[in-house]
Amino acid sequence: MKRKRFTEEQIIAVLREHERQWRTGYSAKTLAHCWENADGLPQEIAHMFDGLVELLLALPEHKVALDGGNRDSQNDVFALIRFGDQTCAATIEGKVNEPFGPPVGEWFAEPSQQKRDRMCQLCGLLCLDEVPPSHIRYQLMHRTASALIEARRFKTDEAAMIVHSFSPTRMWFEEFASFASLLGVEAEPDRSSKVVLKSGQRLRLGWATGNGDFLEC
């Protein structure tokens, strides 16, 4: 099967703020060059899975609709991945030194009804009984929820949210680890961890270190 990939031109076309985001040393450009130069999946992403791994589909800046408001969750890469005899719907969050956006305590301070609706949906998908602690990063919640939504839509065996980090110092890993812990997962760099949510959905979380050479592209 021919792998579905994307070009630099396709990514630029869908970026919301072209000049600010498409810069050397920043995540959008770095991630695009890494994925376009890979033979299928970048090696560090393939290592998040067991057995023979194959990229079936990759879409840049993939939007997933969420309750509350008009702004979708825009995922850096959405990938359908086959590993062994299983399939996975994965959202990939590219990072260099950029943070994960505001913490829940800031995003959900004096929330509107739209934000309440969205938080209710996210907590439902993530099988959380209450709004997460204030330090948890909201972006990690909706990126992971996106993977769960798409896993149901494509009827895959599992969902995955993987941070593809090109930071030499692993900036923001502790924030990722705190989020993973919330879901009962112990995070470690360059490996994935799996959990079965109360809903029965299988979820994989991972932190993959990207090739720093792409920071110079």
mmCIF file with all atom_site columns, C-alpha atoms in Angstrom:
data_model
loop_
_atom_site.group_PDB
_atom_site.id
_atom_site.type_symbol
_atom_site.label_atom_id
_atom_site.label_alt_id
_atom_site.label_comp_id
_atom_site.label_asym_id
_atom_site.label_entity_id
_atom_site.label_seq_id
_atom_site.pdbx_PDB_ins_code
_atom_site.Cartn_x
_atom_site.Cartn_y
_atom_site.Cartn_z
_atom_site.occupancy
_atom_site.B_iso_or_equiv
_atom_site.pdbx_formal_charge
_atom_site.auth_seq_id
_atom_site.auth_comp_id
_atom_site.auth_asym_id
_atom_site.auth_atom_id
_atom_site.pdbx_PDB_model_num
ATOM 1   C CA . MET A 1 1   ? 0.000   0.000  0.000  1.00 0.00 ? 1   MET A CA 1
ATOM 2   C CA . LYS A 1 2   ? 1.300   3.412  -0.907 1.00 0.00 ? 2   LYS A CA 1
ATOM 3   C CA . ARG A 1 3   ? 1.781   5.607  2.131  1.00 0.00 ? 3   ARG A CA 1
ATOM 4   C CA . LYS A 1 4   ? -0.185  8.860  2.255  1.00 0.00 ? 4   LYS A CA 1
ATOM 5   C CA . ARG A 1 5   ? 2.211   11.694 3.042  1.00 0.00 ? 5   ARG A CA 1
ATOM 6   C CA . PHE A 1 6   ? 2.206   15.444 2.901  1.00 0.00 ? 6   PHE A CA 1
ATOM 7   C CA . THR A 1 7   ? 4.430   18.088 1.389  1.00 0.00 ? 7   THR A CA 1
ATOM 8   C CA . GLU A 1 8   ? 5.806   21.318 2.733  1.00 0.00 ? 8   GLU A CA 1
ATOM 9   C CA . GLU A 1 9   ? 3.439   23.248 0.456  1.00 0.00 ? 9   GLU A CA 1
ATOM 10  C CA . GLN A 1 10  ? 0.413   21.427 1.848  1.00 0.00 ? 10  GLN A CA 1
ATOM 11  C CA . ILE A 1 11  ? 1.381   22.254 5.409  1.00 0.00 ? 11  ILE A CA 1
ATOM 12  C CA . ILE A 1 12  ? 2.023   25.931 4.682  1.00 0.00 ? 12  ILE A CA 1
ATOM 13  C CA . ALA A 1 13  ? -1.369  26.140 3.011  1.00 0.00 ? 13  ALA A CA 1
ATOM 14  C CA . VAL A 1 14  ? -3.246  25.048 6.121  1.00 0.00 ? 14  VAL A CA 1
ATOM 15  C CA . LEU A 1 15  ? -1.239  26.854 8.797  1.00 0.00 ? 15  LEU A CA 1
ATOM 16  C CA . ARG A 1 16  ? -3.294  29.650 10.302 1.00 0.00 ? 16  ARG A CA 1
ATOM 17  C CA . GLU A 1 17  ? -0.437  32.121 10.751 1.00 0.00 ? 17  GLU A CA 1
ATOM 18  C CA . HIS A 1 18  ? 2.049   31.333 7.984  1.00 0.00 ? 18  HIS A CA 1
ATOM 19  C CA . GLU A 1 19  ? 4.848   33.800 8.671  1.00 0.00 ? 19  GLU A CA 1
ATOM 20  C CA . ARG A 1 20  ? 4.907   33.312 12.440 1.00 0.00 ? 20  ARG A CA 1
ATOM 21  C CA . GLN A 1 21  ? 4.667   29.523 12.423 1.00 0.00 ? 21  GLN A CA 1
ATOM 22  C CA . TRP A 1 22  ? 6.777   28.596 9.386  1.00 0.00 ? 22  TRP A CA 1
ATOM 23  C CA . ARG A 1 23  ? 10.209  29.445 10.796 1.00 0.00 ? 23  ARG A CA 1
ATOM 24  C CA . THR A 1 24  ? 13.461  27.540 11.122 1.00 0.00 ? 24  THR A CA 1
ATOM 25  C CA . GLY A 1 25  ? 13.880  26.155 14.629 1.00 0.00 ? 25  GLY A CA 1
ATOM 26  C CA . TYR A 1 26  ? 10.171  26.163 15.385 1.00 0.00 ? 26  TYR A CA 1
ATOM 27  C CA . SER A 1 27  ? 7.934   23.133 15.646 1.00 0.00 ? 27  SER A CA 1
ATOM 28  C CA . ALA A 1 28  ? 5.808   23.501 12.490 1.00 0.00 ? 28  ALA A CA 1
ATOM 29  C CA . LYS A 1 29  ? 8.714   23.617 10.047 1.00 0.00 ? 29  LYS A CA 1
ATOM 30  C CA . THR A 1 30  ? 10.860  21.160 12.013 1.00 0.00 ? 30  THR A CA 1
ATOM 31  C CA . LEU A 1 31  ? 8.065   18.604 12.267 1.00 0.00 ? 31  LEU A CA 1
ATOM 32  C CA . ALA A 1 32  ? 7.168   18.907 8.590  1.00 0.00 ? 32  ALA A CA 1
ATOM 33  C CA . HIS A 1 33  ? 10.730  18.320 7.386  1.00 0.00 ? 33  HIS A CA 1
ATOM 34  C CA . CYS A 1 34  ? 11.141  15.372 9.748  1.00 0.00 ? 34  CYS A CA 1
ATOM 35  C CA . TRP A 1 35  ? 7.968   13.630 8.586  1.00 0.00 ? 35  TRP A CA 1
ATOM 36  C CA . GLU A 1 36  ? 8.491   14.383 4.897  1.00 0.00 ? 36  GLU A CA 1
ATOM 37  C CA . ASN A 1 37  ? 12.026  12.974 4.996  1.00 0.00 ? 37  ASN A CA 1
ATOM 38  C CA . ALA A 1 38  ? 10.965  9.783  6.746  1.00 0.00 ? 38  ALA A CA 1
ATOM 39  C CA . ASP A 1 39  ? 10.314  6.535  4.929  1.00 0.00 ? 39  ASP A CA 1
ATOM 40  C CA . GLY A 1 40  ? 6.815   6.234  6.331  1.00 0.00 ? 40  GLY A CA 1
ATOM 41  C CA . LEU A 1 41  ? 6.923   7.004  10.034 1.00 0.00 ? 41  LEU A CA 1
ATOM 42  C CA . PRO A 1 42  ? 9.879   8.793  11.606 1.00 0.00 ? 42  PRO A CA 1
ATOM 43  C CA . GLN A 1 43  ? 11.887  6.139  13.428 1.00 0.00 ? 43  GLN A CA 1
ATOM 44  C CA . GLU A 1 44  ? 11.276  7.648  16.858 1.00 0.00 ? 44  GLU A CA 1
ATOM 45  C CA . ILE A 1 45  ? 7.505   7.515  16.296 1.00 0.00 ? 45  ILE A CA 1
ATOM 46  C CA . ALA A 1 46  ? 7.656   3.930  15.022 1.00 0.00 ? 46  ALA A CA 1
ATOM 47  C CA . HIS A 1 47  ? 9.485   2.989  18.240 1.00 0.00 ? 47  HIS A CA 1
ATOM 48  C CA . MET A 1 48  ? 6.366   3.973  20.183 1.00 0.00 ? 48  MET A CA 1
ATOM 49  C CA . PHE A 1 49  ? 4.690   0.821  18.844 1.00 0.00 ? 49  PHE A CA 1
ATOM 50  C CA . ASP A 1 50  ? 5.324   -2.925 18.982 1.00 0.00 ? 50  ASP A CA 1
ATOM 51  C CA . GLY A 1 51  ? 6.052   -5.216 16.059 1.00 0.00 ? 51  GLY A CA 1
ATOM 52  C CA . LEU A 1 52  ? 6.093   -4.295 12.376 1.00 0.00 ? 52  LEU A CA 1
ATOM 53  C CA . VAL A 1 53  ? 4.861   -0.716 12.002 1.00 0.00 ? 53  VAL A CA 1
ATOM 54  C CA . GLU A 1 54  ? 3.355   0.884  8.897  1.00 0.00 ? 54  GLU A CA 1
ATOM 55  C CA . LEU A 1 55  ? 2.058   4.389  8.244  1.00 0.00 ? 55  LEU A CA 1
ATOM 56  C CA . LEU A 1 56  ? -1.286  4.204  6.456  1.00 0.00 ? 56  LEU A CA 1
ATOM 57  C CA . LEU A 1 57  ? -2.241  7.888  6.403  1.00 0.00 ? 57  LEU A CA 1
ATOM 58  C CA . ALA A 1 58  ? -0.808  11.190 7.620  1.00 0.00 ? 58  ALA A CA 1
ATOM 59  C CA . LEU A 1 59  ? -2.678  14.503 7.570  1.00 0.00 ? 59  LEU A CA 1
ATOM 60  C CA . PRO A 1 60  ? -1.159  17.844 8.657  1.00 0.00 ? 60  PRO A CA 1
ATOM 61  C CA . GLU A 1 61  ? -3.059  20.356 10.783 1.00 0.00 ? 61  GLU A CA 1
ATOM 62  C CA . HIS A 1 62  ? -5.995  17.970 11.162 1.00 0.00 ? 62  HIS A CA 1
ATOM 63  C CA . LYS A 1 63  ? -9.064  19.531 12.773 1.00 0.00 ? 63  LYS A CA 1
ATOM 64  C CA . VAL A 1 64  ? -11.354 17.649 15.138 1.00 0.00 ? 64  VAL A CA 1
ATOM 65  C CA . ALA A 1 65  ? -14.628 19.256 16.173 1.00 0.00 ? 65  ALA A CA 1
ATOM 66  C CA . LEU A 1 66  ? -15.314 19.606 19.893 1.00 0.00 ? 66  LEU A CA 1
ATOM 67  C CA . ASP A 1 67  ? -18.339 20.748 21.869 1.00 0.00 ? 67  ASP A CA 1
ATOM 68  C CA . GLY A 1 68  ? -18.527 24.370 22.946 1.00 0.00 ? 68  GLY A CA 1
ATOM 69  C CA . GLY A 1 69  ? -17.444 27.234 20.712 1.00 0.00 ? 69  GLY A CA 1
ATOM 70  C CA . ASN A 1 70  ? -16.415 27.376 17.094 1.00 0.00 ? 70  ASN A CA 1
ATOM 71  C CA . ARG A 1 71  ? -12.740 26.476 17.404 1.00 0.00 ? 71  ARG A CA 1
ATOM 72  C CA . ASP A 1 72  ? -11.760 22.899 16.653 1.00 0.00 ? 72  ASP A CA 1
ATOM 73  C CA . SER A 1 73  ? -8.746  21.086 18.034 1.00 0.00 ? 73  SER A CA 1
ATOM 74  C CA . GLN A 1 74  ? -6.154  21.533 15.277 1.00 0.00 ? 74  GLN A CA 1
ATOM 75  C CA . ASN A 1 75  ? -3.667  18.681 15.580 1.00 0.00 ? 75  ASN A CA 1
ATOM 76  C CA . ASP A 1 76  ? -0.188  19.043 14.078 1.00 0.00 ? 76  ASP A CA 1
ATOM 77  C CA . VAL A 1 77  ? -0.391  15.584 12.485 1.00 0.00 ? 77  VAL A CA 1
ATOM 78  C CA . PHE A 1 78  ? -3.099  12.959 12.468 1.00 0.00 ? 78  PHE A CA 1
ATOM 79  C CA . ALA A 1 79  ? -1.876  9.493  11.543 1.00 0.00 ? 79  ALA A CA 1
ATOM 80  C CA . LEU A 1 80  ? -3.437  6.107  10.995 1.00 0.00 ? 80  LEU A CA 1
ATOM 81  C CA . ILE A 1 81  ? -0.844  3.529  11.960 1.00 0.00 ? 81  ILE A CA 1
ATOM 82  C CA . ARG A 1 82  ? -0.787  -0.242 11.623 1.00 0.00 ? 82  ARG A CA 1
ATOM 83  C CA . PHE A 1 83  ? 1.336   -2.196 14.081 1.00 0.00 ? 83  PHE A CA 1
ATOM 84  C CA . GLY A 1 84  ? 1.244   -5.959 13.891 1.00 0.00 ? 84  GLY A CA 1
ATOM 85  C CA . ASP A 1 85  ? -2.407  -6.837 13.325 1.00 0.00 ? 85  ASP A CA 1
ATOM 86  C CA . GLN A 1 86  ? -3.666  -3.719 15.133 1.00 0.00 ? 86  GLN A CA 1
ATOM 87  C CA . THR A 1 87  ? -4.500  -0.185 14.006 1.00 0.00 ? 87  THR A CA 1
ATOM 88  C CA . CYS A 1 88  ? -4.141  3.102  15.851 1.00 0.00 ? 88  CYS A CA 1
ATOM 89  C CA . ALA A 1 89  ? -5.533  6.604  15.379 1.00 0.00 ? 89  ALA A CA 1
ATOM 90  C CA . ALA A 1 90  ? -2.756  8.934  16.577 1.00 0.00 ? 90  ALA A CA 1
ATOM 91  C CA . THR A 1 91  ? -2.520  12.660 17.094 1.00 0.00 ? 91  THR A CA 1
ATOM 92  C CA . ILE A 1 92  ? 1.037   13.988 16.994 1.00 0.00 ? 92  ILE A CA 1
ATOM 93  C CA . GLU A 1 93  ? 1.898   17.195 18.842 1.00 0.00 ? 93  GLU A CA 1
ATOM 94  C CA . GLY A 1 94  ? 5.118   18.763 17.584 1.00 0.00 ? 94  GLY A CA 1
ATOM 95  C CA . LYS A 1 95  ? 7.229   20.807 20.002 1.00 0.00 ? 95  LYS A CA 1
ATOM 96  C CA . VAL A 1 96  ? 10.591  22.504 20.171 1.00 0.00 ? 96  VAL A CA 1
ATOM 97  C CA . ASN A 1 97  ? 10.534  25.031 23.002 1.00 0.00 ? 97  ASN A CA 1
ATOM 98  C CA . GLU A 1 98  ? 6.884   26.073 22.694 1.00 0.00 ? 98  GLU A CA 1
ATOM 99  C CA . PRO A 1 99  ? 4.732   25.458 25.802 1.00 0.00 ? 99  PRO A CA 1
ATOM 100 C CA . PHE A 1 100 ? 1.522   23.423 25.872 1.00 0.00 ? 100 PHE A CA 1
ATOM 101 C CA . GLY A 1 101 ? -0.647  26.520 26.121 1.00 0.00 ? 101 GLY A CA 1
ATOM 102 C CA . PRO A 1 102 ? -2.507  27.642 29.243 1.00 0.00 ? 102 PRO A CA 1
ATOM 103 C CA . PRO A 1 103 ? -3.079  25.396 32.244 1.00 0.00 ? 103 PRO A CA 1
ATOM 104 C CA . VAL A 1 104 ? -6.616  24.354 33.107 1.00 0.00 ? 104 VAL A CA 1
ATOM 105 C CA . GLY A 1 105 ? -6.706  26.797 36.017 1.00 0.00 ? 105 GLY A CA 1
ATOM 106 C CA . GLU A 1 106 ? -6.191  29.700 33.630 1.00 0.00 ? 106 GLU A CA 1
ATOM 107 C CA . TRP A 1 107 ? -8.289  28.440 30.705 1.00 0.00 ? 107 TRP A CA 1
ATOM 108 C CA . PHE A 1 108 ? -11.232 27.456 32.920 1.00 0.00 ? 108 PHE A CA 1
ATOM 109 C CA . ALA A 1 109 ? -11.222 30.476 35.236 1.00 0.00 ? 109 ALA A CA 1
ATOM 110 C CA . GLU A 1 110 ? -14.762 31.932 35.362 1.00 0.00 ? 110 GLU A CA 1
ATOM 111 C CA . PRO A 1 111 ? -15.778 29.708 32.445 1.00 0.00 ? 111 PRO A CA 1
ATOM 112 C CA . SER A 1 112 ? -18.526 30.521 29.979 1.00 0.00 ? 112 SER A CA 1
ATOM 113 C CA . GLN A 1 113 ? -21.211 27.950 29.231 1.00 0.00 ? 113 GLN A CA 1
ATOM 114 C CA . GLN A 1 114 ? -19.336 27.053 26.046 1.00 0.00 ? 114 GLN A CA 1
ATOM 115 C CA . LYS A 1 115 ? -16.200 26.269 28.042 1.00 0.00 ? 115 LYS A CA 1
ATOM 116 C CA . ARG A 1 116 ? -18.263 24.263 30.511 1.00 0.00 ? 116 ARG A CA 1
ATOM 117 C CA . ASP A 1 117 ? -19.709 22.244 27.631 1.00 0.00 ? 117 ASP A CA 1
ATOM 118 C CA . ARG A 1 118 ? -16.262 21.598 26.217 1.00 0.00 ? 118 ARG A CA 1
ATOM 119 C CA . MET A 1 119 ? -14.755 20.630 29.549 1.00 0.00 ? 119 MET A CA 1
ATOM 120 C CA . CYS A 1 120 ? -17.650 18.263 30.154 1.00 0.00 ? 120 CYS A CA 1
ATOM 121 C CA . GLN A 1 121 ? -16.986 16.557 26.816 1.00 0.00 ? 121 GLN A CA 1
ATOM 122 C CA . LEU A 1 122 ? -13.234 16.324 27.419 1.00 0.00 ? 122 LEU A CA 1
ATOM 123 C CA . CYS A 1 123 ? -13.656 14.887 30.907 1.00 0.00 ? 123 CYS A CA 1
ATOM 124 C CA . GLY A 1 124 ? -16.141 12.381 29.508 1.00 0.00 ? 124 GLY A CA 1
ATOM 125 C CA . LEU A 1 125 ? -13.809 11.226 26.763 1.00 0.00 ? 125 LEU A CA 1
ATOM 126 C CA . LEU A 1 126 ? -10.851 11.017 29.149 1.00 0.00 ? 126 LEU A CA 1
ATOM 127 C CA . CYS A 1 127 ? -13.034 9.310  31.799 1.00 0.00 ? 127 CYS A CA 1
ATOM 128 C CA . LEU A 1 128 ? -12.258 11.929 34.434 1.00 0.00 ? 128 LEU A CA 1
ATOM 129 C CA . ASP A 1 129 ? -14.754 12.349 37.265 1.00 0.00 ? 129 ASP A CA 1
ATOM 130 C CA . GLU A 1 130 ? -14.014 16.025 37.749 1.00 0.00 ? 130 GLU A CA 1
ATOM 131 C CA . VAL A 1 131 ? -12.208 18.995 36.239 1.00 0.00 ? 131 VAL A CA 1
ATOM 132 C CA . PRO A 1 132 ? -8.459  18.286 36.361 1.00 0.00 ? 132 PRO A CA 1
ATOM 133 C CA . PRO A 1 133 ? -6.130  20.122 38.758 1.00 0.00 ? 133 PRO A CA 1
ATOM 134 C CA . SER A 1 134 ? -5.274  23.666 37.766 1.00 0.00 ? 134 SER A CA 1
ATOM 135 C CA . HIS A 1 135 ? -1.699  22.869 36.624 1.00 0.00 ? 135 HIS A CA 1
ATOM 136 C CA . ILE A 1 136 ? -2.748  20.332 33.968 1.00 0.00 ? 136 ILE A CA 1
ATOM 137 C CA . ARG A 1 137 ? -2.289  21.688 30.449 1.00 0.00 ? 137 ARG A CA 1
ATOM 138 C CA . TYR A 1 138 ? -5.568  22.127 28.574 1.00 0.00 ? 138 TYR A CA 1
ATOM 139 C CA . GLN A 1 139 ? -3.906  21.514 25.178 1.00 0.00 ? 139 GLN A CA 1
ATOM 140 C CA . LEU A 1 140 ? -2.917  18.002 26.197 1.00 0.00 ? 140 LEU A CA 1
ATOM 141 C CA . MET A 1 141 ? -6.521  17.290 27.133 1.00 0.00 ? 141 MET A CA 1
ATOM 142 C CA . HIS A 1 142 ? -8.025  18.235 23.794 1.00 0.00 ? 142 HIS A CA 1
ATOM 143 C CA . ARG A 1 143 ? -5.237  16.700 21.720 1.00 0.00 ? 143 ARG A CA 1
ATOM 144 C CA . THR A 1 144 ? -5.793  13.391 23.499 1.00 0.00 ? 144 THR A CA 1
ATOM 145 C CA . ALA A 1 145 ? -9.557  13.726 23.207 1.00 0.00 ? 145 ALA A CA 1
ATOM 146 C CA . SER A 1 146 ? -9.081  14.256 19.458 1.00 0.00 ? 146 SER A CA 1
ATOM 147 C CA . ALA A 1 147 ? -7.292  10.919 19.200 1.00 0.00 ? 147 ALA A CA 1
ATOM 148 C CA . LEU A 1 148 ? -10.086 9.170  21.092 1.00 0.00 ? 148 LEU A CA 1
ATOM 149 C CA . ILE A 1 149 ? -12.742 10.741 18.871 1.00 0.00 ? 149 ILE A CA 1
ATOM 150 C CA . GLU A 1 150 ? -10.939 9.754  15.683 1.00 0.00 ? 150 GLU A CA 1
ATOM 151 C CA . ALA A 1 151 ? -10.285 6.241  16.975 1.00 0.00 ? 151 ALA A CA 1
ATOM 152 C CA . ARG A 1 152 ? -14.033 5.789  17.331 1.00 0.00 ? 152 ARG A CA 1
ATOM 153 C CA . ARG A 1 153 ? -14.698 7.312  13.915 1.00 0.00 ? 153 ARG A CA 1
ATOM 154 C CA . PHE A 1 154 ? -12.178 5.085  12.119 1.00 0.00 ? 154 PHE A CA 1
ATOM 155 C CA . LYS A 1 155 ? -12.932 2.079  14.368 1.00 0.00 ? 155 LYS A CA 1
ATOM 156 C CA . THR A 1 156 ? -9.281  1.505  15.231 1.00 0.00 ? 156 THR A CA 1
ATOM 157 C CA . ASP A 1 157 ? -8.045  -0.783 17.981 1.00 0.00 ? 157 ASP A CA 1
ATOM 158 C CA . GLU A 1 158 ? -6.551  2.070  19.976 1.00 0.00 ? 158 GLU A CA 1
ATOM 159 C CA . ALA A 1 159 ? -5.931  5.797  20.143 1.00 0.00 ? 159 ALA A CA 1
ATOM 160 C CA . ALA A 1 160 ? -2.584  7.506  20.758 1.00 0.00 ? 160 ALA A CA 1
ATOM 161 C CA . MET A 1 161 ? -1.372  10.981 21.585 1.00 0.00 ? 161 MET A CA 1
ATOM 162 C CA . ILE A 1 162 ? 2.351   11.382 21.035 1.00 0.00 ? 162 ILE A CA 1
ATOM 163 C CA . VAL A 1 163 ? 4.446   14.454 21.693 1.00 0.00 ? 163 VAL A CA 1
ATOM 164 C CA . HIS A 1 164 ? 7.154   14.666 19.018 1.00 0.00 ? 164 HIS A CA 1
ATOM 165 C CA . SER A 1 165 ? 9.686   16.889 20.743 1.00 0.00 ? 165 SER A CA 1
ATOM 166 C CA . PHE A 1 166 ? 12.813  18.373 19.173 1.00 0.00 ? 166 PHE A CA 1
ATOM 167 C CA . SER A 1 167 ? 13.874  20.184 22.336 1.00 0.00 ? 167 SER A CA 1
ATOM 168 C CA . PRO A 1 168 ? 17.460  19.229 23.319 1.00 0.00 ? 168 PRO A CA 1
ATOM 169 C CA . THR A 1 169 ? 16.548  19.720 26.979 1.00 0.00 ? 169 THR A CA 1
ATOM 170 C CA . ARG A 1 170 ? 13.105  18.053 26.798 1.00 0.00 ? 170 ARG A CA 1
ATOM 171 C CA . MET A 1 171 ? 11.346  21.256 27.695 1.00 0.00 ? 171 MET A CA 1
ATOM 172 C CA . TRP A 1 172 ? 7.839   20.748 29.076 1.00 0.00 ? 172 TRP A CA 1
ATOM 173 C CA . PHE A 1 173 ? 8.268   17.011 29.645 1.00 0.00 ? 173 PHE A CA 1
ATOM 174 C CA . GLU A 1 174 ? 7.183   17.400 33.283 1.00 0.00 ? 174 GLU A CA 1
ATOM 175 C CA . GLU A 1 175 ? 3.893   18.929 32.135 1.00 0.00 ? 175 GLU A CA 1
ATOM 176 C CA . PHE A 1 176 ? 3.359   15.958 29.850 1.00 0.00 ? 176 PHE A CA 1
ATOM 177 C CA . ALA A 1 177 ? 4.210   13.558 32.667 1.00 0.00 ? 177 ALA A CA 1
ATOM 178 C CA . SER A 1 178 ? 1.708   15.262 34.985 1.00 0.00 ? 178 SER A CA 1
ATOM 179 C CA . PHE A 1 179 ? -1.022  14.841 32.394 1.00 0.00 ? 179 PHE A CA 1
ATOM 180 C CA . ALA A 1 180 ? -0.110  11.197 31.831 1.00 0.00 ? 180 ALA A CA 1
ATOM 181 C CA . SER A 1 181 ? -0.198  10.566 35.578 1.00 0.00 ? 181 SER A CA 1
ATOM 182 C CA . LEU A 1 182 ? -3.720  12.002 35.685 1.00 0.00 ? 182 LEU A CA 1
ATOM 183 C CA . LEU A 1 183 ? -4.769  9.171  33.362 1.00 0.00 ? 183 LEU A CA 1
ATOM 184 C CA . GLY A 1 184 ? -2.895  6.528  35.343 1.00 0.00 ? 184 GLY A CA 1
ATOM 185 C CA . VAL A 1 185 ? 0.145   6.393  33.078 1.00 0.00 ? 185 VAL A CA 1
ATOM 186 C CA . GLU A 1 186 ? 3.804   6.720  34.112 1.00 0.00 ? 186 GLU A CA 1
ATOM 187 C CA . ALA A 1 187 ? 5.552   8.693  31.385 1.00 0.00 ? 187 ALA A CA 1
ATOM 188 C CA . GLU A 1 188 ? 9.140   8.123  30.308 1.00 0.00 ? 188 GLU A CA 1
ATOM 189 C CA . PRO A 1 189 ? 10.980  9.798  27.411 1.00 0.00 ? 189 PRO A CA 1
ATOM 190 C CA . ASP A 1 190 ? 11.220  7.782  24.190 1.00 0.00 ? 190 ASP A CA 1
ATOM 191 C CA . ARG A 1 191 ? 8.733   5.103  25.123 1.00 0.00 ? 191 ARG A CA 1
ATOM 192 C CA . SER A 1 192 ? 4.972   4.819  25.143 1.00 0.00 ? 192 SER A CA 1
ATOM 193 C CA . SER A 1 193 ? 2.660   3.681  27.901 1.00 0.00 ? 193 SER A CA 1
ATOM 194 C CA . LYS A 1 194 ? -0.800  2.196  27.508 1.00 0.00 ? 194 LYS A CA 1
ATOM 195 C CA . VAL A 1 195 ? -3.958  2.425  29.557 1.00 0.00 ? 195 VAL A CA 1
ATOM 196 C CA . VAL A 1 196 ? -7.498  1.107  29.148 1.00 0.00 ? 196 VAL A CA 1
ATOM 197 C CA . LEU A 1 197 ? -9.913  3.884  30.047 1.00 0.00 ? 197 LEU A CA 1
ATOM 198 C CA . LYS A 1 198 ? -13.140 3.251  31.955 1.00 0.00 ? 198 LYS A CA 1
ATOM 199 C CA . SER A 1 199 ? -14.956 3.586  28.618 1.00 0.00 ? 199 SER A CA 1
ATOM 200 C CA . GLY A 1 200 ? -13.076 0.543  27.364 1.00 0.00 ? 200 GLY A CA 1
ATOM 201 C CA . GLN A 1 201 ? -10.997 2.524  24.878 1.00 0.00 ? 201 GLN A CA 1
ATOM 202 C CA . ARG A 1 202 ? -7.303  1.738  24.702 1.00 0.00 ? 202 ARG A CA 1
ATOM 203 C CA . LEU A 1 203 ? -5.054  4.787  24.855 1.00 0.00 ? 203 LEU A CA 1
ATOM 204 C CA . ARG A 1 204 ? -1.330  5.098  24.238 1.00 0.00 ? 204 ARG A CA 1
ATOM 205 C CA . LEU A 1 205 ? 0.657   8.138  25.403 1.00 0.00 ? 205 LEU A CA 1
ATOM 206 C CA . GLY A 1 206 ? 4.239   8.773  24.360 1.00 0.00 ? 206 GLY A CA 1
ATOM 207 C CA . TRP A 1 207 ? 7.057   11.292 24.250 1.00 0.00 ? 207 TRP A CA 1
ATOM 208 C CA . ALA A 1 208 ? 9.306   10.820 21.206 1.00 0.00 ? 208 ALA A CA 1
ATOM 209 C CA . THR A 1 209 ? 12.575  12.720 20.817 1.00 0.00 ? 209 THR A CA 1
ATOM 210 C CA . GLY A 1 210 ? 13.032  13.966 17.252 1.00 0.00 ? 210 GLY A CA 1
ATOM 211 C CA . ASN A 1 211 ? 16.249  14.281 15.290 1.00 0.00 ? 211 ASN A CA 1
ATOM 212 C CA . GLY A 1 212 ? 17.803  17.642 16.159 1.00 0.00 ? 212 GLY A CA 1
ATOM 213 C CA . ASP A 1 213 ? 19.251  17.981 12.652 1.00 0.00 ? 213 ASP A CA 1
ATOM 214 C CA . PHE A 1 214 ? 15.819  19.090 11.445 1.00 0.00 ? 214 PHE A CA 1
ATOM 215 C CA . LEU A 1 215 ? 16.016  22.186 13.640 1.00 0.00 ? 215 LEU A CA 1
ATOM 216 C CA . GLU A 1 216 ? 18.403  23.639 11.051 1.00 0.00 ? 216 GLU A CA 1
ATOM 217 C CA . CYS A 1 217 ? 16.187  22.988 8.010  1.00 0.00 ? 217 CYS A CA 1
#
